[in-house]
Amino acid sequence: MSRPVVGMAAGMALAFAGSFGGFGAFLLVAALGSLGWAVGHWFDGGGRMQDLRDAYERSRR
């Protein structure tokens, strides 16, 4: 299984654990699933935690 799929599954599991039922929960699951997919896709493309830290440091200046 690729990292984007694992990230999406983790985001959905967290969303299900956080809330049950209703349209709001559906939107939360969709949002966290997409965020997990995006992070996994970024890591698959060669992204590193160092890149995030450097971007954060540049934005603080």
XYZ file of N, CA and C in Angstrom:
183
model
N 0.844 -1.172 0.000
C 0.000 0.000 0.000
C 0.890 1.236 0.000
N 0.533 2.223 -0.785
C 1.365 3.424 -0.872
C 1.124 4.353 0.317
N 2.032 5.253 0.522
C 1.921 6.186 1.642
C 0.686 7.078 1.554
N 0.301 7.571 0.357
C -0.921 8.376 0.320
C -2.154 7.614 0.785
N -2.238 6.354 0.435
C -3.394 5.550 0.849
C -3.355 5.309 2.357
N -2.188 5.051 2.895
C -2.053 4.855 4.336
C -2.399 6.150 5.073
N -1.933 7.269 4.571
C -2.251 8.552 5.191
C -3.732 8.857 5.152
N -4.372 8.540 4.028
C -5.803 8.774 3.910
C -6.564 7.879 4.888
N -6.167 6.629 5.007
C -6.825 5.715 5.940
C -6.639 6.187 7.385
N -5.459 6.671 7.708
C -5.215 7.172 9.062
C -6.070 8.398 9.353
N -6.178 9.289 8.405
C -7.028 10.465 8.593
C -8.486 10.092 8.786
N -8.959 9.131 8.022
C -10.346 8.694 8.164
C -10.570 7.996 9.503
N -9.619 7.196 9.932
C -9.752 6.519 11.224
C -9.800 7.535 12.362
N -8.970 8.562 12.294
C -8.993 9.601 13.323
C -10.316 10.348 13.333
N -10.840 10.605 12.154
C -12.112 11.312 12.072
C -13.248 10.463 12.645
N -13.254 9.162 12.336
C -14.282 8.283 12.887
C -14.154 8.188 14.395
N -12.947 8.152 14.893
C -12.745 8.083 16.338
C -13.187 9.369 17.012
N -13.063 10.485 16.326
C -13.414 11.781 16.905
C -14.895 12.074 16.934
N -15.649 11.560 15.994
C -17.079 11.877 15.967
C -17.848 10.797 15.239
N -19.082 10.643 15.613
C -19.926 9.625 14.993
C -21.204 10.278 14.502
N -21.576 9.947 13.272
C -22.877 10.305 12.731
C -23.005 11.728 12.239
N -23.994 11.932 11.373
C -24.336 13.258 10.894
C -23.506 13.716 9.705
N -23.993 14.777 9.092
C -23.324 15.330 7.915
C -22.000 15.992 8.290
N -21.941 16.589 9.480
C -20.693 17.204 9.938
C -19.573 16.182 10.053
N -19.909 15.001 10.539
C -18.909 13.929 10.652
C -18.448 13.491 9.267
N -19.382 13.441 8.314
C -19.015 13.078 6.947
C -18.006 14.083 6.385
N -18.259 15.377 6.596
C -17.328 16.402 6.103
C -15.981 16.309 6.805
N -15.997 16.020 8.096
C -14.746 15.879 8.848
C -13.935 14.707 8.320
N -14.597 13.581 8.058
C -13.910 12.408 7.518
C -13.309 12.735 6.153
N -14.072 13.413 5.305
C -13.571 13.769 3.980
C -12.368 14.715 4.080
N -12.447 15.709 4.959
C -11.358 16.682 5.089
C -10.087 16.023 5.632
N -10.216 15.232 6.691
C -9.026 14.600 7.264
C -8.462 13.530 6.340
N -9.328 12.840 5.615
C -8.854 11.855 4.640
C -8.056 12.508 3.533
N -8.555 13.652 3.036
C -7.818 14.355 1.971
C -6.497 14.926 2.483
N -6.513 15.419 3.711
C -5.269 15.934 4.285
C -4.245 14.811 4.439
N -4.682 13.660 4.918
C -3.778 12.518 5.052
C -3.245 12.062 3.713
N -4.118 12.051 2.701
C -3.680 11.667 1.357
C -2.627 12.654 0.841
N -2.860 13.954 1.040
C -1.931 14.969 0.538
C -0.564 14.846 1.215
N -0.557 14.625 2.519
C 0.709 14.489 3.242
C 1.452 13.238 2.776
N 0.735 12.129 2.624
C 1.364 10.902 2.139
C 1.897 11.059 0.731
N 1.150 11.759 -0.111
C 1.587 11.993 -1.489
C 2.846 12.864 -1.504
N 2.897 13.847 -0.620
C 4.063 14.718 -0.544
C 5.294 13.919 -0.119
N 5.134 13.030 0.882
C 6.256 12.200 1.321
C 6.692 11.244 0.226
N 5.750 10.699 -0.545
C 6.104 9.812 -1.657
C 6.902 10.545 -2.721
N 6.659 11.832 -2.882
C 7.356 12.621 -3.885
C 8.740 13.077 -3.432
N 9.174 12.642 -2.275
C 10.520 12.994 -1.813
C 10.536 14.111 -0.788
N 9.365 14.464 -0.283
C 9.305 15.509 0.741
C 9.975 15.047 2.026
N 10.563 15.994 2.736
C 11.237 15.666 3.998
C 10.747 16.603 5.085
N 10.855 16.172 6.315
C 10.466 17.017 7.452
C 11.354 18.266 7.500
N 12.589 18.155 7.072
C 13.506 19.289 7.048
C 12.950 20.405 6.159
N 12.308 20.036 5.039
C 11.722 21.025 4.145
C 10.632 21.817 4.859
N 9.800 21.139 5.637
C 8.743 21.828 6.378
C 9.325 22.774 7.422
N 10.345 22.310 8.115
C 10.967 23.156 9.143
C 11.604 24.387 8.522
N 12.282 24.207 7.396
C 12.907 25.342 6.722
C 11.867 26.347 6.242
N 10.751 25.859 5.692
C 9.684 26.757 5.237
C 9.085 27.522 6.412
N 8.936 26.850 7.538
C 8.395 27.510 8.755
C 9.357 28.589 9.231
N 10.633 28.283 9.245
C 11.627 29.262 9.703
C 11.658 30.484 8.774
N 11.555 30.261 7.465
C 11.547 31.385 6.515
C 10.321 32.265 6.713
N 9.183 31.663 7.036
C 7.963 32.452 7.190
C 7.970 33.267 8.460
N 8.749 32.876 9.444
C 8.819 33.609 10.702
C 9.675 34.860 10.606
N 10.511 34.937 9.590
C 11.426 36.083 9.454
C 10.733 37.265 8.851
